[in-house]
Amino acid sequence: MVQTNSRLQTKDPCHPLDDLIRTDRIPHIWCSGCGIGTAFSSCLTAIKSTGFDLKKFIMVSGIGCSGRAAGYVKLDSFHTTHGRAIPFATGIKLGNPELNVIVFSGDGDLFAIGGNHFIHAARRNMDITVICVNNLNYGMTGGQAAATTPYKAKSTTTTLGNPEDPFNLPLMAYASGATYVARWTMLHIRDLTDSIEEALSKKGFSFIEVLTPCPINYGRRNKEKPLDTLKLYQDNTIIKNGANPSEVDIDFEKGVILGKFVDEDRPTHGEKYDMIYRAVS
Amino acid sequence: MEPAVLTGEHYITGDVACAEGALAAGCRFFAGYPITPATEIAEHMSIRLPNVDGTYIQMEDEISAIAAVLGASWTGAKSMTATSGPGFSLMMENIGLGICTETPCVIANVQRGGPSTGLPTQGAQSDMMQARWGSHGDYEIIVLAPSSCQDTFYLTITAFNLSETYRVPVLLMTDEIVGHMSEKVIIPKAHEIKTVSRVKPKGRKDHFKLFKPGAKGVAPMACAGEGYNIHVTGLTHDEKGYPVMSVDTQAEMMERITGKIRNNLADISRTESYLLDDAEIVVVSYGVSVRTSLAAVEEARKLGIKVGLLRLITVWPFPDDLIRNLSEKVKGFVTVEINLGQIHREVQRCVGWKVPTFLAGHPGGTIIPPENVIEILKEAF
Ligand SMILES: Cc1ncc(C[n+]2csc(CCOP(=O)(O)OP(=O)(O)O)c2C)c(N)n1
Ligand code: SF4
Ligand SMILES: [Mg+2]
């Protein structure tokens, strides 16, 4: 927990992103050393750099530490139920296609309980941008194994090591039909911000995975101090734009591949629906 | 573009009448997932919606269908979904989100026999308690039950009007029998149909509180993209919509979401009575069972039994006072419903031990034959 910032009482903005933050909701709940805040501010910077009308940006989150983003962003924002941010966002986009809809949520939310919605929204090429904060575990509930937890990693429910293999998220996004797929870590803040801006400016289903430390619940159990995780992000990653998504499994020993993997153009759900159902009549 | 209101005389099923009622009420968004016996509502909406500038989408399951309905409602679109037992179960968590976030929408449950996959093609009324209490936590909800195809048309409109008035999901609890039967349905002229839309906020956008009760205890509703910077969460929240994890905020929020229903019962509660003035016995029924109850009451009157019918159009909130008052005057009650006594127990709760209460029910699959009701009337009184 952070101490209340007395500067926030003054009227002058004290951070370049203050106009996009509900400063009356600060302090936030994120632990010190948590990476979500960095991914969040990267997203806000990207939103600003698009130059689009801020009134038309909507952020939708599910449940989890990452899902709290919707509660801090000063945009129309929706904090929904666990796993259901994408279908909620789908309803918003279909209800008012003028809106730019961003889903900002966690790996557990988007790929375990909400995995089915992810693949279907990608298949439809729903015109939304999904940002997944992947901290390799369920942070909010205290560090249980997720569908992204590496093989043999420790968690409160895999105390001897995870017997399961994790999803390769970019591969799943690509295979399901996403037209934009990228992965960065929160340390690669410039690339990440550029990537989010690019995704927001692009039509169709865009997916960005952001590797993010959860020192409290993941790092602690896997012998990674907060700085160790950042060091891994720096030393054991390889930027390879255009890499084949089937070759980007997360393995820090081999080196984790980052970059933009997919950037295609295909008609969106809305365009196809309008063409088939609204053209004549 | 086609007209949204198909004025004229039609011979259609209850499911199609539901879809046409929705369109006449101004529904412009439907998200669904196929399930017998509700599928025809989705099919009809998929054909009609794009022609009235609306949008239909078939989602990957009922969880996402209701989630999309809530999302669409927050853009200002009158939105609905339709399902039956298994899908209704899957929707429960997000129905709770709709209640907590005061999101208007309509959910039609064309009931079939349960539990589980049950009797997919045969009617029942056994989700009535699930309609009341199916999502976790305390809340109030509005539930309507149509008895005919014409009724389905009108009550779907009422469902939208109530949901828009009170910012609450409204459940239209029909059943396989009404859903699949075909009857004459008269659709009036568009200007003869009363439709209600949510109250929009006025005044300064930066001072706006999304959950601050206005007239009738209902907060005006700003929508996504209108510049209010709204925040909507299923966490316990204050009038601004911000999460506050405190006992007081919980109590205040619960008062807002239950009070707006409890304090407007006269407007929300709808019943119809038949031959009740001199009745000594009251038959209580709703939905399709009203039809068999009516036949039974008429037949019993011929036999000299002084019986009348109370039809619950609004099943929830339950008309406690009405039944309590009746119980002072009559000799007993018979509840007619296709389940093992869900509303019967509510009648009992209101009547207490003042007079006897009976159930004419069965576990589902067909109507309650009027003879069963007459039998009880003859033997018990
Ligand atoms: C239906 C339901 N099941 C379980 C939970 C409990 N729950 C809350 S957050 C969460 C996991 C969140 O993990 P993730 O999406 O990775 O977010 P993180 O906290 O790691 O950012 C779970 C299981 C819930 N809120 N709702
Ligand atoms: S538990 Fe982990 S993910 Fe959640 S705020 Fe703390 S560090 Fe971040
Ligand atoms: Mg996580």
XYZ file of C-alpha atoms and ligand atoms in Angstrom:
697
model
C 0.000 0.000 0.000
C 1.248 3.451 -0.960
C 0.910 6.517 1.281
C -1.573 9.178 0.161
C 0.228 11.606 -2.056
C -0.297 15.119 -0.743
C 0.563 16.620 -4.123
C -2.642 15.092 -5.435
C -4.600 17.485 -3.288
C -3.392 20.386 -5.398
C -5.123 21.208 -8.631
C -2.039 21.189 -10.842
C -1.411 17.947 -12.613
C 1.656 16.380 -11.085
C 2.123 13.606 -13.599
C 1.812 13.818 -17.373
C -0.872 11.116 -17.272
C -2.925 12.593 -14.446
C -5.632 13.682 -16.848
C -6.185 9.996 -17.657
C -6.172 8.809 -14.064
C -8.863 8.947 -11.425
C -6.519 10.609 -8.967
C -9.309 10.547 -6.371
C -8.874 6.764 -6.329
C -5.166 6.865 -5.524
C -3.534 5.116 -3.627
C -4.046 2.096 -5.822
C -4.002 -1.481 -4.583
C -0.924 -2.658 -6.471
C 2.037 -3.872 -4.384
C 5.373 -2.121 -4.617
C 7.484 -3.898 -7.188
C 4.391 -4.952 -9.129
C 4.619 -4.478 -12.880
C 0.964 -3.783 -13.581
C 1.305 -0.033 -13.019
C 4.017 0.204 -15.678
C 1.934 -1.719 -18.198
C -1.034 0.466 -17.276
C 0.815 3.754 -17.759
C 2.216 2.466 -21.027
C -1.332 1.825 -22.138
C -2.414 5.329 -21.094
C 0.507 6.906 -22.952
C -0.428 4.927 -26.035
C -4.052 6.023 -25.770
C -2.909 9.647 -25.670
C -0.521 9.304 -28.573
C -3.229 8.026 -30.890
C -4.719 11.513 -30.715
C -8.199 9.998 -30.884
C -11.088 11.517 -28.959
C -10.659 10.345 -25.358
C -14.437 10.327 -24.898
C -14.598 7.448 -27.340
C -12.109 5.203 -25.529
C -13.614 2.586 -23.272
C -11.629 0.322 -20.960
C -13.061 -2.998 -19.861
C -11.438 -5.284 -17.293
C -12.237 -8.578 -15.698
C -11.308 -9.519 -12.147
C -7.793 -9.689 -10.731
C -5.021 -7.269 -9.771
C -4.649 -6.379 -13.461
C -8.397 -6.027 -13.756
C -8.290 -3.127 -11.316
C -6.948 -0.963 -14.145
C -10.493 -0.089 -15.191
C -11.015 1.441 -11.767
C -8.102 3.852 -12.107
C -8.412 5.011 -15.696
C -10.305 8.258 -16.239
C -12.196 7.002 -19.254
C -15.563 5.319 -19.364
C -14.527 2.100 -17.711
C -16.086 -1.203 -16.770
C -14.871 -3.656 -14.153
C -16.931 -6.713 -15.013
C -16.926 -10.338 -13.826
C -14.032 -12.794 -13.802
C -13.265 -13.846 -17.363
C -16.043 -11.883 -19.042
C -14.348 -8.647 -20.053
C -14.137 -9.687 -23.717
C -17.822 -10.546 -24.242
C -18.809 -7.410 -22.294
C -16.500 -5.409 -24.579
C -18.040 -7.184 -27.572
C -21.453 -5.890 -26.511
C -20.083 -2.360 -26.176
C -18.442 -2.460 -29.598
C -21.564 -3.824 -31.279
C -23.803 -1.402 -29.406
C -21.740 1.588 -30.532
C -19.149 0.776 -33.217
C -17.696 4.304 -32.940
C -16.090 3.453 -29.621
C -12.492 2.260 -29.271
C -12.719 -0.604 -26.860
C -9.694 -1.761 -24.878
C -9.718 -4.857 -22.721
C -7.036 -4.673 -20.032
C -6.893 -7.741 -17.817
C -4.854 -10.581 -16.362
C -3.643 -13.908 -17.722
C -5.922 -15.934 -15.470
C -8.902 -13.808 -16.329
C -8.359 -13.833 -20.087
C -6.996 -17.331 -20.617
C -8.349 -19.649 -17.945
C -11.897 -18.718 -17.023
C -12.220 -16.425 -20.047
C -10.235 -18.470 -22.586
C -13.249 -19.440 -24.622
C -14.276 -15.824 -25.094
C -10.767 -14.893 -26.194
C -10.602 -17.415 -29.018
C -14.087 -16.584 -30.237
C -13.539 -12.832 -30.250
C -10.309 -13.417 -32.214
C -12.105 -15.761 -34.611
C -14.768 -13.124 -35.270
C -12.086 -10.460 -35.673
C -13.954 -8.286 -33.217
C -12.549 -4.784 -33.543
C -11.137 -4.509 -30.017
C -7.657 -4.388 -28.455
C -6.853 -6.907 -25.739
C -3.918 -6.257 -23.415
C -3.018 -9.188 -21.213
C -0.874 -8.579 -18.171
C 0.856 -11.926 -17.858
C 2.400 -12.332 -14.424
C 2.383 -16.121 -14.737
C -0.031 -16.613 -11.860
C -3.239 -15.602 -10.121
C -1.927 -12.598 -8.231
C -5.091 -11.372 -6.629
C -6.079 -14.631 -4.995
C -2.627 -15.130 -3.530
C -0.483 -16.853 -6.140
C -2.133 -20.014 -7.402
C -1.109 -21.734 -10.624
C -2.625 -20.313 -13.807
C -2.905 -21.498 -17.403
C 0.274 -19.489 -18.002
C 2.380 -20.787 -15.104
C 5.557 -22.374 -16.501
C 6.143 -26.105 -16.176
C 7.660 -26.891 -12.766
C 7.123 -23.349 -11.406
C 6.018 -23.076 -7.803
C 2.721 -21.625 -6.710
C 0.468 -22.037 -3.678
C -1.321 -24.863 -5.471
C 1.773 -26.385 -7.097
C 4.132 -26.344 -4.157
C 6.366 -29.024 -5.664
C 6.276 -27.502 -9.126
C 3.632 -27.131 -11.822
C 2.926 -30.479 -13.506
C 1.121 -28.753 -16.391
C 2.396 -26.907 -19.436
C 1.362 -23.298 -20.039
C -0.367 -21.823 -23.064
C 1.674 -20.035 -25.675
C -0.568 -16.972 -25.809
C 0.615 -15.394 -29.092
C 0.209 -18.755 -30.805
C -3.289 -19.123 -29.455
C -4.171 -15.595 -30.559
C -2.769 -16.171 -34.028
C -4.387 -19.572 -34.445
C -7.725 -18.115 -33.378
C -7.609 -15.339 -35.952
C -6.143 -12.258 -34.246
C -4.910 -9.784 -36.865
C -2.337 -8.139 -34.598
C -0.242 -10.071 -32.085
C 2.722 -8.801 -30.070
C 4.567 -9.599 -26.873
C 6.703 -7.311 -24.740
C 7.761 -7.095 -21.147
C 6.961 -4.093 -18.987
C 10.669 -3.308 -19.065
C 10.475 -2.727 -22.836
C 8.285 0.246 -22.182
C 8.918 2.130 -25.439
C 8.291 -0.886 -27.638
C 5.275 -1.770 -25.579
C 3.798 1.717 -25.818
C 4.418 1.892 -29.569
C 2.879 -1.501 -29.958
C -0.248 -0.597 -28.009
C -0.586 2.607 -30.001
C -0.259 0.633 -33.221
C -2.830 -1.896 -32.043
C -5.273 0.824 -31.021
C -4.943 2.500 -34.390
C -5.499 -0.743 -36.234
C -8.817 -2.279 -37.157
C -9.591 -5.799 -36.003
C -8.746 -7.999 -33.058
C -5.379 -6.994 -31.608
C -3.627 -8.817 -28.838
C -0.649 -7.723 -26.785
C 0.877 -9.866 -24.085
C 2.856 -7.957 -21.467
C 5.142 -9.986 -19.235
C 4.960 -8.420 -15.823
C 6.466 -9.291 -12.461
C 4.348 -10.280 -9.513
C 7.095 -10.242 -6.889
C 4.717 -10.852 -4.010
C 3.029 -13.993 -5.184
C 5.074 -15.408 -8.050
C 8.590 -14.080 -7.581
C 8.776 -14.933 -3.905
C 7.923 -18.594 -4.501
C 10.243 -18.968 -7.468
C 13.371 -17.436 -6.001
C 13.069 -14.246 -8.046
C 13.575 -10.938 -6.268
C 11.839 -8.000 -7.983
C 15.075 -6.949 -9.648
C 15.890 -10.519 -10.696
C 12.734 -10.604 -12.780
C 13.636 -7.342 -14.470
C 17.117 -8.686 -15.092
C 15.595 -11.733 -16.780
C 13.487 -9.412 -18.915
C 16.641 -7.595 -19.936
C 19.104 -10.418 -20.380
C 17.044 -13.426 -21.315
C 14.806 -11.957 -23.990
C 15.299 -11.757 -27.726
C 13.490 -9.215 -29.881
C 12.461 -10.912 -33.090
C 9.695 -9.158 -34.966
C 7.863 -11.472 -37.313
C 8.848 -14.579 -35.323
C 6.722 -17.621 -35.934
C 4.158 -17.639 -33.093
C 4.554 -21.396 -32.718
C 8.154 -20.807 -31.638
C 7.583 -18.258 -28.900
C 6.917 -20.462 -25.859
C 8.040 -18.757 -22.680
C 11.313 -20.282 -21.556
C 13.697 -17.877 -19.857
C 16.543 -20.355 -20.060
C 16.298 -20.512 -23.843
C 15.417 -16.830 -24.045
C 11.949 -15.417 -24.418
C 11.093 -14.037 -27.833
C 9.494 -10.604 -27.910
C 8.213 -8.509 -30.768
C 5.375 -8.058 -33.168
C 4.481 -11.450 -34.547
C 1.336 -10.828 -36.561
C 0.085 -7.742 -38.393
C -2.541 -8.610 -40.982
C -5.579 -6.981 -42.471
C -8.853 -8.810 -42.609
C -12.404 -7.490 -42.523
C -13.694 -7.068 -38.999
C -16.816 -8.628 -37.570
C -18.681 -5.353 -37.937
C -17.648 -4.889 -41.564
C -18.717 -8.406 -42.496
C -22.026 -8.139 -40.632
C -22.819 -4.829 -42.287
C -21.841 -6.102 -45.715
C -24.005 -9.215 -45.507
C -26.929 -7.997 -43.436
C -27.241 -4.292 -44.082
C -26.039 -3.712 -47.654
C -29.361 -4.523 -49.309
C -32.745 -3.362 -48.006
C -35.229 -0.642 -43.287
C -38.334 -2.474 -42.196
C -40.854 -1.260 -39.656
C -39.970 -2.308 -36.119
C -43.655 -2.573 -35.245
C -45.441 -5.056 -37.489
C -48.922 -3.606 -37.029
C -51.619 -6.126 -37.916
C -53.057 -9.498 -37.121
C -50.619 -12.397 -36.971
C -50.711 -16.093 -36.286
C -47.398 -16.673 -34.540
C -45.736 -18.608 -31.739
C -45.090 -17.197 -28.299
C -41.381 -17.102 -29.071
C -41.920 -15.003 -32.194
C -44.365 -12.811 -30.260
C -41.618 -12.254 -27.700
C -39.184 -11.172 -30.424
C -41.770 -8.857 -32.018
C -42.666 -7.428 -28.620
C -38.997 -6.710 -27.998
C -38.648 -4.925 -31.329
C -41.803 -2.924 -30.672
C -40.369 -1.959 -27.276
C -37.266 -0.593 -29.001
C -34.883 -3.510 -28.481
C -31.975 -3.126 -30.896
C -29.455 -5.628 -29.577
C -29.739 -9.347 -29.036
C -26.942 -11.715 -28.029
C -27.834 -15.335 -27.559
C -26.941 -18.976 -27.721
C -29.303 -21.605 -29.162
C -31.339 -23.678 -26.739
C -34.693 -25.385 -27.007
C -37.353 -24.036 -26.544
C -36.004 -20.468 -26.781
C -34.062 -20.768 -30.042
C -36.855 -19.321 -32.172
C -36.525 -15.994 -30.382
C -32.865 -15.791 -31.407
C -33.631 -16.956 -34.944
C -36.339 -14.372 -35.385
C -34.172 -11.617 -33.937
C -31.276 -12.586 -36.228
C -33.535 -11.954 -39.229
C -35.337 -8.867 -37.980
C -32.721 -6.864 -36.084
C -30.399 -5.870 -38.944
C -33.434 -4.590 -40.846
C -34.366 -2.179 -38.064
C -30.806 -0.913 -37.601
C -30.169 -3.285 -34.730
C -27.545 -5.957 -34.168
C -27.757 -9.664 -33.516
C -24.842 -11.810 -32.426
C -24.644 -15.467 -31.580
C -22.147 -15.786 -28.770
C -20.073 -18.781 -27.720
C -22.246 -19.546 -24.693
C -24.872 -18.004 -22.434
C -22.276 -16.486 -20.124
C -20.949 -14.358 -22.950
C -24.452 -13.705 -24.288
C -25.553 -11.982 -21.102
C -22.174 -10.238 -20.767
C -22.589 -8.796 -24.278
C -26.156 -7.750 -23.465
C -24.917 -5.794 -20.445
C -22.126 -4.197 -22.486
C -24.542 -3.182 -25.233
C -26.979 -1.750 -22.720
C -24.230 0.559 -21.492
C -24.039 2.069 -24.989
C -27.691 3.020 -24.672
C -29.120 0.159 -26.743
C -32.153 -1.640 -25.362
C -30.785 -5.166 -25.167
C -31.987 -8.672 -24.519
C -31.191 -12.345 -24.574
C -33.358 -15.453 -24.448
C -32.608 -18.873 -23.064
C -33.936 -21.855 -21.143
C -32.959 -23.702 -17.932
C -29.326 -24.721 -18.574
C -28.504 -21.390 -20.195
C -30.353 -19.528 -17.450
C -28.083 -21.234 -14.918
C -25.012 -20.095 -16.846
C -26.249 -16.501 -16.901
C -26.674 -16.161 -13.184
C -23.366 -14.518 -12.279
C -23.772 -11.780 -14.854
C -27.429 -11.244 -14.022
C -26.012 -10.343 -10.609
C -23.586 -7.944 -12.313
C -26.573 -6.374 -14.069
C -28.401 -5.970 -10.777
C -25.375 -4.566 -8.964
C -24.501 -2.142 -11.759
C -28.174 -1.228 -12.350
C -28.089 -2.167 -16.006
C -31.406 -2.329 -17.853
C -31.913 -5.425 -20.005
C -34.403 -8.217 -20.563
C -33.776 -11.937 -20.220
C -36.444 -14.311 -21.481
C -36.430 -17.805 -19.997
C -38.618 -20.143 -22.003
C -38.847 -22.719 -19.248
C -38.500 -26.447 -19.823
C -38.433 -29.352 -17.396
C -35.345 -29.538 -15.169
C -33.054 -30.061 -13.340
C -30.063 -30.362 -15.654
C -30.824 -31.073 -19.314
C -34.205 -32.305 -18.144
C -37.023 -32.168 -20.682
C -35.725 -29.944 -23.472
C -38.921 -29.995 -25.527
C -41.502 -29.993 -22.746
C -42.762 -27.169 -20.629
C -42.394 -26.463 -16.932
C -42.435 -23.527 -14.555
C -39.730 -24.800 -12.301
C -37.201 -21.961 -12.591
C -39.347 -19.513 -10.641
C -37.220 -19.600 -7.500
C -34.052 -19.460 -9.573
C -35.466 -16.324 -11.161
C -35.850 -14.850 -7.694
C -32.671 -16.033 -6.016
C -30.443 -17.638 -8.670
C -27.602 -15.143 -8.509
C -25.646 -14.882 -5.278
C -26.313 -12.209 -2.699
C -29.443 -10.330 -1.680
C -31.368 -8.381 -4.273
C -34.753 -7.523 -5.705
C -35.699 -8.442 -9.238
C -38.693 -8.000 -11.536
C -40.164 -11.137 -13.066
C -43.131 -11.305 -15.447
C -45.013 -14.412 -16.618
C -47.062 -14.427 -19.847
C -49.944 -16.866 -20.388
C -50.530 -16.561 -24.116
C -48.834 -15.423 -27.285
C -50.622 -12.060 -27.208
C -49.598 -11.719 -23.604
C -46.004 -12.531 -24.471
C -45.996 -9.699 -26.989
C -47.263 -7.155 -24.472
C -45.326 -8.395 -21.466
C -42.062 -8.271 -23.399
C -42.781 -4.584 -23.961
C -43.632 -4.198 -20.260
C -40.395 -5.999 -19.381
C -38.368 -3.460 -21.376
C -40.320 -0.537 -19.944
C -39.802 -1.703 -16.365
C -36.134 -2.461 -16.942
C -35.572 1.000 -18.393
C -37.609 2.667 -15.634
C -35.901 0.914 -12.748
C -32.450 0.247 -14.241
C -32.701 -3.441 -13.495
C -32.601 -6.682 -15.495
C -36.173 -7.897 -15.982
C -36.847 -11.595 -16.413
C -39.631 -12.732 -18.707
C -40.489 -16.210 -17.472
C -42.413 -17.897 -20.221
C -42.371 -21.639 -20.919
C -42.182 -24.196 -23.700
C -45.951 -24.451 -24.018
C -46.593 -20.742 -24.565
C -43.307 -20.381 -26.440
C -44.137 -23.044 -28.999
C -47.905 -22.661 -29.388
C -49.276 -20.542 -32.216
C -52.102 -18.106 -31.573
C -53.552 -14.934 -32.963
C -51.485 -11.928 -31.943
C -52.650 -8.426 -32.698
C -49.884 -5.877 -32.970
C -51.213 -2.350 -32.590
C -50.009 0.739 -34.394
C -46.586 1.990 -33.310
C -47.967 5.162 -31.736
C -50.372 3.120 -29.632
C -47.527 1.276 -27.956
C -46.153 2.960 -24.864
C -42.407 2.621 -24.651
C -40.151 3.932 -21.912
C -36.459 4.777 -22.116
C -34.021 5.241 -19.263
C -33.733 8.740 -17.801
C -30.643 10.531 -19.080
C -28.548 12.790 -16.834
C -28.644 16.568 -17.016
C -26.209 19.121 -15.713
C -22.450 19.163 -15.298
C -20.719 16.055 -16.517
C -17.851 16.297 -14.043
C -20.208 16.360 -11.065
C -22.343 13.507 -12.260
C -22.942 10.525 -9.986
C -23.924 7.421 -11.898
C -25.720 5.783 -8.988
C -27.250 8.750 -7.187
C -30.960 8.017 -6.938
C -33.301 10.426 -8.685
C -37.053 10.193 -9.157
C -38.499 6.877 -7.927
C -35.135 6.120 -6.328
C -33.589 5.415 -9.729
C -30.391 7.111 -10.869
C -30.298 8.701 -14.336
C -28.008 6.652 -16.569
C -25.116 8.018 -18.607
C -23.698 5.693 -21.207
C -20.313 4.851 -22.654
C -18.948 7.461 -25.030
C -21.022 10.359 -23.701
C -18.157 12.084 -21.898
C -19.104 11.397 -18.286
C -16.040 9.247 -17.465
C -18.316 6.721 -15.848
C -16.950 3.848 -13.827
C -19.033 0.724 -13.488
C -18.050 -2.132 -11.206
C -19.619 -5.200 -9.673
C -17.720 -4.454 -6.479
C -19.700 -2.737 -3.754
C -19.662 0.905 -4.828
C -20.741 4.372 -3.751
C -23.023 6.741 -5.662
C -20.173 7.764 -7.900
C -19.642 4.133 -8.823
C -16.318 3.856 -7.021
C -15.598 0.665 -5.098
C -15.636 1.090 -1.328
C -15.168 -1.996 0.791
C -17.101 -0.954 3.852
C -20.109 -2.090 5.799
C -21.779 1.300 5.368
C -21.276 1.450 1.622
C -22.625 -2.077 1.309
C -25.724 -1.100 3.271
C -26.229 2.056 1.210
C -25.821 0.285 -2.098
C -28.169 -2.514 -1.051
C -30.739 0.076 -0.015
C -30.470 1.696 -3.442
C -30.818 -1.499 -5.465
C -33.572 -3.041 -3.337
C -35.352 0.163 -2.322
C -36.103 1.262 -5.881
C -38.098 -1.954 -6.342
C -39.608 -2.281 -2.859
C -40.752 1.333 -2.784
C -42.484 1.164 -6.152
C -44.538 -1.997 -5.748
C -47.755 -0.286 -6.836
C -46.180 0.510 -10.186
C -44.361 -2.785 -10.657
C -46.775 -5.358 -9.286
C -49.408 -6.468 -11.771
C -52.160 -8.971 -11.090
C -55.517 -9.822 -12.603
C -58.495 -11.267 -10.796
C -61.439 -13.242 -12.043
C -64.585 -13.950 -9.978
C -62.743 -13.009 -6.806
C -65.439 -10.691 -5.364
C -67.545 -13.399 -3.767
C -64.918 -16.126 -3.825
C -64.359 -18.357 -0.827
C -61.444 -20.137 -2.433
C -58.661 -18.440 -4.378
C -56.782 -20.178 -7.137
C -53.384 -18.498 -7.538
C -51.577 -19.018 -10.805
C -49.271 -17.455 -13.393
C -47.977 -18.111 -16.888
C -49.420 -20.977 -18.883
C -51.072 -22.456 -15.795
C -53.482 -19.526 -15.725
C -55.192 -21.109 -18.719
C -55.907 -24.392 -16.969
C -56.788 -22.564 -13.778
C -59.357 -20.525 -15.657
C -60.972 -23.663 -17.064
C -61.008 -25.214 -13.608
C -62.551 -22.136 -11.977
C -65.334 -21.976 -14.568
C -66.065 -25.652 -14.219
C -66.049 -25.501 -10.414
C -68.415 -22.523 -10.420
C -70.873 -24.689 -12.368
C -70.579 -27.195 -9.540
C -71.486 -24.439 -7.087
C -68.008 -23.982 -5.638
C -67.365 -20.315 -4.915
C -63.909 -20.040 -6.375
C -62.050 -17.198 -8.061
C -58.712 -16.750 -9.776
C -55.790 -14.509 -8.909
C -53.366 -14.258 -11.781
C -49.855 -13.079 -11.029
C -48.537 -11.161 -14.016
C -45.621 -9.881 -11.956
C -44.482 -12.900 -9.962
C -41.541 -11.111 -8.341
C -41.701 -8.922 -6.348
C -44.359 -11.138 -4.824
C -47.722 -9.504 -3.958
C -47.464 -10.310 -0.235
C -50.039 -7.767 0.905
C -52.607 -8.746 -1.664
C -52.469 -12.394 -0.639
C -52.399 -11.531 3.042
C -55.513 -9.388 2.663
C -57.298 -12.089 0.706
C -56.430 -14.620 3.377
C -58.521 -12.601 5.853
C -61.605 -13.105 3.739
C -61.452 -16.562 2.178
C -61.443 -20.198 3.237
C -58.381 -21.348 1.378
C -55.930 -21.163 -1.537
C -54.900 -23.494 -4.337
C -51.731 -22.638 -6.247
C -51.521 -24.019 -9.771
C -48.034 -24.251 -11.277
C -45.902 -26.727 -13.196
C -43.383 -27.451 -10.460
C -43.324 -28.982 -7.004
C -44.584 -25.940 -5.147
C -42.226 -23.002 -5.618
C -44.861 -20.260 -5.595
C -47.161 -22.395 -3.438
C -44.652 -21.943 -0.623
C -44.764 -18.178 -1.149
C -48.544 -18.232 -0.851
C -48.158 -20.281 2.337
C -45.662 -17.770 3.655
C -48.169 -14.929 3.212
C -51.202 -16.841 4.422
C -49.537 -18.406 7.434
C -51.819 -20.898 9.134
C -54.932 -18.781 8.831
C -56.513 -20.938 6.144
C -55.420 -24.077 4.300
C -53.243 -23.835 1.193
C -52.986 -26.516 -1.477
C -50.789 -27.146 -4.477
C -51.948 -28.340 -7.867
C -48.560 -28.988 -9.358
C -46.437 -31.640 -10.986
C -42.784 -32.014 -11.918
C -43.068 -30.748 -15.482
C -43.545 -31.953 -19.035
C -47.136 -30.907 -19.574
C -49.867 -28.599 -18.342
C -51.725 -29.146 -15.078
C -55.027 -30.691 -16.205
C -58.018 -28.625 -14.988
C -59.462 -31.857 -13.527
C -56.587 -31.975 -11.030
C -57.497 -28.516 -9.803
C -61.213 -29.348 -9.628
C -60.397 -32.498 -7.700
C -58.581 -30.480 -5.050
C -61.390 -27.918 -4.916
C -63.971 -30.653 -4.408
C -62.072 -32.685 -1.864
C -60.349 -30.042 0.198
C -63.131 -27.561 0.720
C -16.159 -16.691 -10.908
C -14.975 -16.338 -10.088
N -14.113 -17.318 -9.739
C -13.034 -16.997 -9.004
C -12.791 -15.718 -8.618
C -11.601 -15.413 -7.765
N -10.553 -14.697 -8.475
C -10.408 -13.369 -8.384
S -9.109 -12.777 -9.244
C -8.688 -14.344 -9.741
C -7.474 -14.598 -10.566
C -6.947 -13.424 -11.275
O -5.794 -13.789 -11.964
P -5.284 -12.934 -13.156
O -6.357 -12.701 -14.135
O -4.051 -13.558 -13.682
O -5.013 -11.504 -12.504
P -3.789 -11.007 -11.584
O -4.364 -10.850 -10.218
O -2.709 -12.017 -11.637
O -3.423 -9.721 -12.199
C -9.562 -15.287 -9.233
C -9.440 -16.724 -9.463
C -13.738 -14.738 -8.999
N -13.600 -13.452 -8.663
N -14.799 -15.079 -9.742
S -0.227 -9.593 -5.880
Fe 1.226 -9.566 -7.559
S 0.018 -8.892 -9.336
Fe -1.143 -8.367 -7.509
S -0.567 -6.252 -7.045
Fe 0.774 -7.577 -5.830
S 2.560 -7.863 -7.097
Fe 0.972 -7.081 -8.427
Mg -2.096 -13.062 -13.392
